[in-house]
């Protein structure tokens, strides 16, 4: 809901987080006023200070290569309690090449944040909407050692998905496609090694 000016989206988040917020009319009314005050504050004081833009080529070259930091940490802290979260959108932006971090450290993968982008900025689109190289990620994905959930980190827009049901159906479809792609790539890798 960060950056959202849609009261319904924020209200849905709040009621999922704490269903008691709707327990009585007085609490619901107060929470509704607080949401509106927060939106007004954001609109009046935060939003005007935001100068978002996609980085140009020079700025992209200056962005830190986070995988180097992750390599250092995982190389020097050998603990079964320490793993990493793979964020495909970040990897598509700064991976060298995308999927390489999974090839190196897939055995330490704990959680996924899967989304796509336009190759310029972190858009949090459903997979296959953008320019992400999903085949390369699938080839490196540790299907045999990863026992967690494939998790989407996506942000719907009302223009693209007018209903939550439509977005949910497309999200489930994306997860199904990714599962099949990862499984197919895993089988191909096993066959090539024989």
PDB file of C-alpha atoms in Angstrom:
ATOM      1  CA  UNK A   1       0.000   0.000   0.000  1.00  0.00           C
ATOM      2  CA  UNK A   2       3.068   2.253   0.194  1.00  0.00           C
ATOM      3  CA  UNK A   3       2.585   5.187  -2.141  1.00  0.00           C
ATOM      4  CA  UNK A   4      -1.053   4.336  -2.700  1.00  0.00           C
ATOM      5  CA  UNK A   5      -3.683   7.021  -2.628  1.00  0.00           C
ATOM      6  CA  UNK A   6      -6.499   4.498  -2.899  1.00  0.00           C
ATOM      7  CA  UNK A   7      -8.383   4.382   0.431  1.00  0.00           C
ATOM      8  CA  UNK A   8     -10.010   1.045  -0.516  1.00  0.00           C
ATOM      9  CA  UNK A   9      -6.617  -0.605  -1.067  1.00  0.00           C
ATOM     10  CA  UNK A  10      -5.350   0.662   2.298  1.00  0.00           C
ATOM     11  CA  UNK A  11      -8.595  -0.291   4.055  1.00  0.00           C
ATOM     12  CA  UNK A  12      -8.393  -3.838   2.604  1.00  0.00           C
ATOM     13  CA  UNK A  13      -4.813  -4.131   3.871  1.00  0.00           C
ATOM     14  CA  UNK A  14      -5.776  -2.912   7.357  1.00  0.00           C
ATOM     15  CA  UNK A  15      -8.739  -5.248   7.692  1.00  0.00           C
ATOM     16  CA  UNK A  16      -6.618  -8.229   6.619  1.00  0.00           C
ATOM     17  CA  UNK A  17      -3.907  -7.202   9.078  1.00  0.00           C
ATOM     18  CA  UNK A  18      -6.331  -6.659  11.965  1.00  0.00           C
ATOM     19  CA  UNK A  19      -9.930  -7.797  11.391  1.00  0.00           C
ATOM     20  CA  UNK A  20     -10.933  -6.293  14.771  1.00  0.00           C
ATOM     21  CA  UNK A  21     -10.816  -2.886  13.109  1.00  0.00           C
ATOM     22  CA  UNK A  22     -14.333  -3.606  11.815  1.00  0.00           C
ATOM     23  CA  UNK A  23     -15.627  -4.991  15.125  1.00  0.00           C
ATOM     24  CA  UNK A  24     -17.842  -2.006  15.920  1.00  0.00           C
ATOM     25  CA  UNK A  25     -19.036   1.158  14.184  1.00  0.00           C
ATOM     26  CA  UNK A  26     -17.077   3.548  16.420  1.00  0.00           C
ATOM     27  CA  UNK A  27     -13.739   1.777  15.740  1.00  0.00           C
ATOM     28  CA  UNK A  28     -14.517   1.518  12.018  1.00  0.00           C
ATOM     29  CA  UNK A  29     -15.372   5.234  11.803  1.00  0.00           C
ATOM     30  CA  UNK A  30     -12.244   6.274  13.704  1.00  0.00           C
ATOM     31  CA  UNK A  31     -10.026   4.026  11.552  1.00  0.00           C
ATOM     32  CA  UNK A  32     -11.640   5.447   8.401  1.00  0.00           C
ATOM     33  CA  UNK A  33     -10.886   9.011   9.537  1.00  0.00           C
ATOM     34  CA  UNK A  34      -7.296   8.047  10.407  1.00  0.00           C
ATOM     35  CA  UNK A  35      -6.797   6.509   6.955  1.00  0.00           C
ATOM     36  CA  UNK A  36      -8.090   9.690   5.345  1.00  0.00           C
ATOM     37  CA  UNK A  37      -5.803  11.852   7.554  1.00  0.00           C
ATOM     38  CA  UNK A  38      -2.823   9.679   6.596  1.00  0.00           C
ATOM     39  CA  UNK A  39      -3.702  10.006   2.904  1.00  0.00           C
ATOM     40  CA  UNK A  40      -4.065  13.776   3.244  1.00  0.00           C
ATOM     41  CA  UNK A  41      -0.688  14.013   4.979  1.00  0.00           C
ATOM     42  CA  UNK A  42       0.954  11.873   2.319  1.00  0.00           C
ATOM     43  CA  UNK A  43      -0.632  13.922  -0.476  1.00  0.00           C
ATOM     44  CA  UNK A  44       0.235  17.301   1.096  1.00  0.00           C
ATOM     45  CA  UNK A  45       3.714  16.671   2.532  1.00  0.00           C
ATOM     46  CA  UNK A  46       5.310  13.469   1.233  1.00  0.00           C
ATOM     47  CA  UNK A  47       4.240  13.204  -2.391  1.00  0.00           C
ATOM     48  CA  UNK A  48       5.474  16.699  -3.360  1.00  0.00           C
ATOM     49  CA  UNK A  49       8.998  15.751  -2.233  1.00  0.00           C
ATOM     50  CA  UNK A  50       9.140  12.599  -4.345  1.00  0.00           C
ATOM     51  CA  UNK A  51      11.164  13.069  -7.503  1.00  0.00           C
ATOM     52  CA  UNK A  52      10.947   9.636  -9.055  1.00  0.00           C
ATOM     53  CA  UNK A  53      12.624   8.927 -12.321  1.00  0.00           C
ATOM     54  CA  UNK A  54      14.190   6.003 -14.042  1.00  0.00           C
ATOM     55  CA  UNK A  55      17.971   6.092 -13.738  1.00  0.00           C
ATOM     56  CA  UNK A  56      19.875   7.079 -16.843  1.00  0.00           C
ATOM     57  CA  UNK A  57      22.792   4.952 -18.093  1.00  0.00           C
ATOM     58  CA  UNK A  58      25.371   6.807 -15.994  1.00  0.00           C
ATOM     59  CA  UNK A  59      23.285   6.411 -12.810  1.00  0.00           C
ATOM     60  CA  UNK A  60      22.756   2.711 -13.515  1.00  0.00           C
ATOM     61  CA  UNK A  61      26.526   2.166 -13.817  1.00  0.00           C
ATOM     62  CA  UNK A  62      26.979   3.847 -10.418  1.00  0.00           C
ATOM     63  CA  UNK A  63      24.407   1.668  -8.637  1.00  0.00           C
ATOM     64  CA  UNK A  64      26.040  -0.805  -6.298  1.00  0.00           C
ATOM     65  CA  UNK A  65      26.152  -4.399  -7.439  1.00  0.00           C
ATOM     66  CA  UNK A  66      24.385  -5.979  -4.492  1.00  0.00           C
ATOM     67  CA  UNK A  67      25.265  -9.553  -5.476  1.00  0.00           C
ATOM     68  CA  UNK A  68      28.898  -8.786  -4.506  1.00  0.00           C
ATOM     69  CA  UNK A  69      27.780  -7.938  -0.984  1.00  0.00           C
ATOM     70  CA  UNK A  70      25.674 -11.079  -0.817  1.00  0.00           C
ATOM     71  CA  UNK A  71      28.591 -13.201  -2.024  1.00  0.00           C
ATOM     72  CA  UNK A  72      30.775 -11.776   0.735  1.00  0.00           C
ATOM     73  CA  UNK A  73      28.195 -12.440   3.446  1.00  0.00           C
ATOM     74  CA  UNK A  74      27.377 -15.985   2.356  1.00  0.00           C
ATOM     75  CA  UNK A  75      31.042 -16.875   1.862  1.00  0.00           C
ATOM     76  CA  UNK A  76      32.005 -15.642   5.325  1.00  0.00           C
ATOM     77  CA  UNK A  77      28.991 -16.681   7.398  1.00  0.00           C
ATOM     78  CA  UNK A  78      28.509 -20.381   6.910  1.00  0.00           C
ATOM     79  CA  UNK A  79      25.389 -20.978   8.950  1.00  0.00           C
ATOM     80  CA  UNK A  80      22.378 -23.165   8.170  1.00  0.00           C
ATOM     81  CA  UNK A  81      20.273 -20.335   9.620  1.00  0.00           C
ATOM     82  CA  UNK A  82      21.481 -17.807   7.036  1.00  0.00           C
ATOM     83  CA  UNK A  83      20.077 -17.679   3.547  1.00  0.00           C
ATOM     84  CA  UNK A  84      18.878 -15.072   1.108  1.00  0.00           C
ATOM     85  CA  UNK A  85      15.747 -13.775  -0.578  1.00  0.00           C
ATOM     86  CA  UNK A  86      15.924 -13.885  -4.369  1.00  0.00           C
ATOM     87  CA  UNK A  87      14.283 -10.811  -5.915  1.00  0.00           C
ATOM     88  CA  UNK A  88      13.977 -11.377  -9.659  1.00  0.00           C
ATOM     89  CA  UNK A  89      13.193  -7.746 -10.468  1.00  0.00           C
ATOM     90  CA  UNK A  90      16.344  -6.543  -8.696  1.00  0.00           C
ATOM     91  CA  UNK A  91      18.311  -9.307 -10.400  1.00  0.00           C
ATOM     92  CA  UNK A  92      16.989  -8.247 -13.820  1.00  0.00           C
ATOM     93  CA  UNK A  93      18.228  -4.715 -13.102  1.00  0.00           C
ATOM     94  CA  UNK A  94      21.680  -5.409 -11.620  1.00  0.00           C
ATOM     95  CA  UNK A  95      22.392  -9.137 -12.026  1.00  0.00           C
ATOM     96  CA  UNK A  96      25.482  -9.851 -14.035  1.00  0.00           C
ATOM     97  CA  UNK A  97      23.935 -11.839 -15.693  1.00  0.00           C
ATOM     98  CA  UNK A  98      20.461 -12.395 -14.233  1.00  0.00           C
ATOM     99  CA  UNK A  99      20.271 -15.766 -12.490  1.00  0.00           C
ATOM    100  CA  UNK A 100      23.983 -15.887 -11.661  1.00  0.00           C
ATOM    101  CA  UNK A 101      23.314 -15.340  -7.953  1.00  0.00           C
ATOM    102  CA  UNK A 102      20.983 -18.364  -7.997  1.00  0.00           C
ATOM    103  CA  UNK A 103      23.623 -20.452  -9.765  1.00  0.00           C
ATOM    104  CA  UNK A 104      26.167 -19.547  -7.065  1.00  0.00           C
ATOM    105  CA  UNK A 105      23.990 -19.628  -3.954  1.00  0.00           C
ATOM    106  CA  UNK A 106      20.806 -21.532  -4.815  1.00  0.00           C
ATOM    107  CA  UNK A 107      21.419 -23.949  -1.951  1.00  0.00           C
ATOM    108  CA  UNK A 108      21.020 -21.005   0.460  1.00  0.00           C
ATOM    109  CA  UNK A 109      17.776 -19.703  -1.074  1.00  0.00           C
ATOM    110  CA  UNK A 110      15.083 -19.169   1.586  1.00  0.00           C
ATOM    111  CA  UNK A 111      12.369 -17.088  -0.057  1.00  0.00           C
ATOM    112  CA  UNK A 112      11.480 -15.550  -3.390  1.00  0.00           C
ATOM    113  CA  UNK A 113      10.164 -12.157  -4.419  1.00  0.00           C
ATOM    114  CA  UNK A 114       9.242 -12.751  -8.040  1.00  0.00           C
ATOM    115  CA  UNK A 115       8.217  -9.914 -10.321  1.00  0.00           C
ATOM    116  CA  UNK A 116       9.094  -8.373 -13.658  1.00  0.00           C
ATOM    117  CA  UNK A 117      10.127  -4.907 -14.810  1.00  0.00           C
ATOM    118  CA  UNK A 118      10.855  -2.801 -17.874  1.00  0.00           C
ATOM    119  CA  UNK A 119      14.638  -3.118 -17.588  1.00  0.00           C
ATOM    120  CA  UNK A 120      14.912   0.404 -16.176  1.00  0.00           C
ATOM    121  CA  UNK A 121      13.254   0.386 -12.760  1.00  0.00           C
ATOM    122  CA  UNK A 122      11.659  -1.940 -10.222  1.00  0.00           C
ATOM    123  CA  UNK A 123       8.049  -2.087 -11.457  1.00  0.00           C
ATOM    124  CA  UNK A 124       6.720  -5.125  -9.512  1.00  0.00           C
ATOM    125  CA  UNK A 125       4.835  -6.405 -12.565  1.00  0.00           C
ATOM    126  CA  UNK A 126       3.556  -9.938 -12.923  1.00  0.00           C
ATOM    127  CA  UNK A 127       6.126 -12.251 -14.546  1.00  0.00           C
ATOM    128  CA  UNK A 128       6.176 -12.156 -18.371  1.00  0.00           C
ATOM    129  CA  UNK A 129       4.838  -8.604 -18.570  1.00  0.00           C
ATOM    130  CA  UNK A 130       8.282  -7.014 -18.782  1.00  0.00           C
ATOM    131  CA  UNK A 131      11.733  -7.727 -20.126  1.00  0.00           C
ATOM    132  CA  UNK A 132      12.969 -10.217 -17.527  1.00  0.00           C
ATOM    133  CA  UNK A 133      14.947 -13.213 -18.780  1.00  0.00           C
ATOM    134  CA  UNK A 134      12.865 -15.903 -17.068  1.00  0.00           C
ATOM    135  CA  UNK A 135      14.501 -18.726 -19.055  1.00  0.00           C
ATOM    136  CA  UNK A 136      17.902 -17.786 -17.608  1.00  0.00           C
ATOM    137  CA  UNK A 137      16.467 -17.587 -14.080  1.00  0.00           C
ATOM    138  CA  UNK A 138      14.755 -20.959 -14.550  1.00  0.00           C
ATOM    139  CA  UNK A 139      18.016 -22.576 -15.669  1.00  0.00           C
ATOM    140  CA  UNK A 140      19.678 -21.436 -12.422  1.00  0.00           C
ATOM    141  CA  UNK A 141      16.728 -21.973 -10.074  1.00  0.00           C
ATOM    142  CA  UNK A 142      17.508 -24.621  -7.416  1.00  0.00           C
ATOM    143  CA  UNK A 143      14.409 -26.765  -7.876  1.00  0.00           C
ATOM    144  CA  UNK A 144      15.941 -29.745  -6.071  1.00  0.00           C
ATOM    145  CA  UNK A 145      17.040 -27.882  -2.924  1.00  0.00           C
ATOM    146  CA  UNK A 146      14.426 -25.119  -2.595  1.00  0.00           C
ATOM    147  CA  UNK A 147      11.504 -26.224  -0.434  1.00  0.00           C
ATOM    148  CA  UNK A 148       9.843 -22.851   0.066  1.00  0.00           C
ATOM    149  CA  UNK A 149       7.020 -21.104  -1.723  1.00  0.00           C
ATOM    150  CA  UNK A 150       7.248 -19.182  -4.960  1.00  0.00           C
ATOM    151  CA  UNK A 151       6.126 -15.741  -3.826  1.00  0.00           C
ATOM    152  CA  UNK A 152       5.086 -12.905  -6.110  1.00  0.00           C
ATOM    153  CA  UNK A 153       6.047  -9.362  -5.115  1.00  0.00           C
ATOM    154  CA  UNK A 154       3.701  -7.513  -7.425  1.00  0.00           C
ATOM    155  CA  UNK A 155       1.627  -4.357  -7.387  1.00  0.00           C
ATOM    156  CA  UNK A 156      -1.628  -4.293  -9.340  1.00  0.00           C
ATOM    157  CA  UNK A 157      -3.032  -1.112 -10.804  1.00  0.00           C
ATOM    158  CA  UNK A 158      -6.759  -0.423 -11.075  1.00  0.00           C
ATOM    159  CA  UNK A 159      -6.308   0.448 -14.757  1.00  0.00           C
ATOM    160  CA  UNK A 160      -4.737  -2.905 -15.574  1.00  0.00           C
ATOM    161  CA  UNK A 161      -6.757  -5.035 -13.147  1.00  0.00           C
ATOM    162  CA  UNK A 162     -10.111  -3.434 -12.305  1.00  0.00           C
ATOM    163  CA  UNK A 163     -11.052  -6.311  -9.998  1.00  0.00           C
ATOM    164  CA  UNK A 164      -9.119  -8.186  -7.352  1.00  0.00           C
ATOM    165  CA  UNK A 165     -10.470 -11.460  -8.760  1.00  0.00           C
ATOM    166  CA  UNK A 166      -8.934 -10.721 -12.157  1.00  0.00           C
ATOM    167  CA  UNK A 167      -5.571  -9.870 -10.596  1.00  0.00           C
ATOM    168  CA  UNK A 168      -5.657 -12.967  -8.396  1.00  0.00           C
ATOM    169  CA  UNK A 169      -6.432 -15.192 -11.388  1.00  0.00           C
ATOM    170  CA  UNK A 170      -3.529 -13.691 -13.372  1.00  0.00           C
ATOM    171  CA  UNK A 171      -1.206 -14.026 -10.361  1.00  0.00           C
ATOM    172  CA  UNK A 172      -2.121 -17.693  -9.929  1.00  0.00           C
ATOM    173  CA  UNK A 173      -1.561 -18.163 -13.654  1.00  0.00           C
ATOM    174  CA  UNK A 174       1.901 -16.578 -13.363  1.00  0.00           C
ATOM    175  CA  UNK A 175       2.835 -18.871 -10.478  1.00  0.00           C
ATOM    176  CA  UNK A 176       1.678 -21.904 -12.442  1.00  0.00           C
ATOM    177  CA  UNK A 177       3.712 -20.833 -15.449  1.00  0.00           C
ATOM    178  CA  UNK A 178       6.817 -20.247 -13.296  1.00  0.00           C
ATOM    179  CA  UNK A 179       6.443 -23.634 -11.575  1.00  0.00           C
ATOM    180  CA  UNK A 180       6.289 -25.417 -14.927  1.00  0.00           C
ATOM    181  CA  UNK A 181       9.174 -23.392 -16.341  1.00  0.00           C
ATOM    182  CA  UNK A 182      11.401 -24.112 -13.322  1.00  0.00           C
ATOM    183  CA  UNK A 183      10.504 -27.821 -13.339  1.00  0.00           C
ATOM    184  CA  UNK A 184      11.123 -28.102 -17.094  1.00  0.00           C
ATOM    185  CA  UNK A 185      14.509 -26.393 -16.778  1.00  0.00           C
ATOM    186  CA  UNK A 186      15.444 -28.707 -13.920  1.00  0.00           C
ATOM    187  CA  UNK A 187      14.594 -31.798 -15.997  1.00  0.00           C
ATOM    188  CA  UNK A 188      16.603 -30.420 -18.935  1.00  0.00           C
ATOM    189  CA  UNK A 189      19.647 -29.876 -16.698  1.00  0.00           C
ATOM    190  CA  UNK A 190      19.445 -33.459 -15.403  1.00  0.00           C
ATOM    191  CA  UNK A 191      19.140 -34.868 -18.930  1.00  0.00           C
ATOM    192  CA  UNK A 192      22.130 -32.826 -20.135  1.00  0.00           C
ATOM    193  CA  UNK A 193      24.271 -34.167 -17.271  1.00  0.00           C
ATOM    194  CA  UNK A 194      23.543 -37.808 -18.218  1.00  0.00           C
TER     195      UNK A 194
END
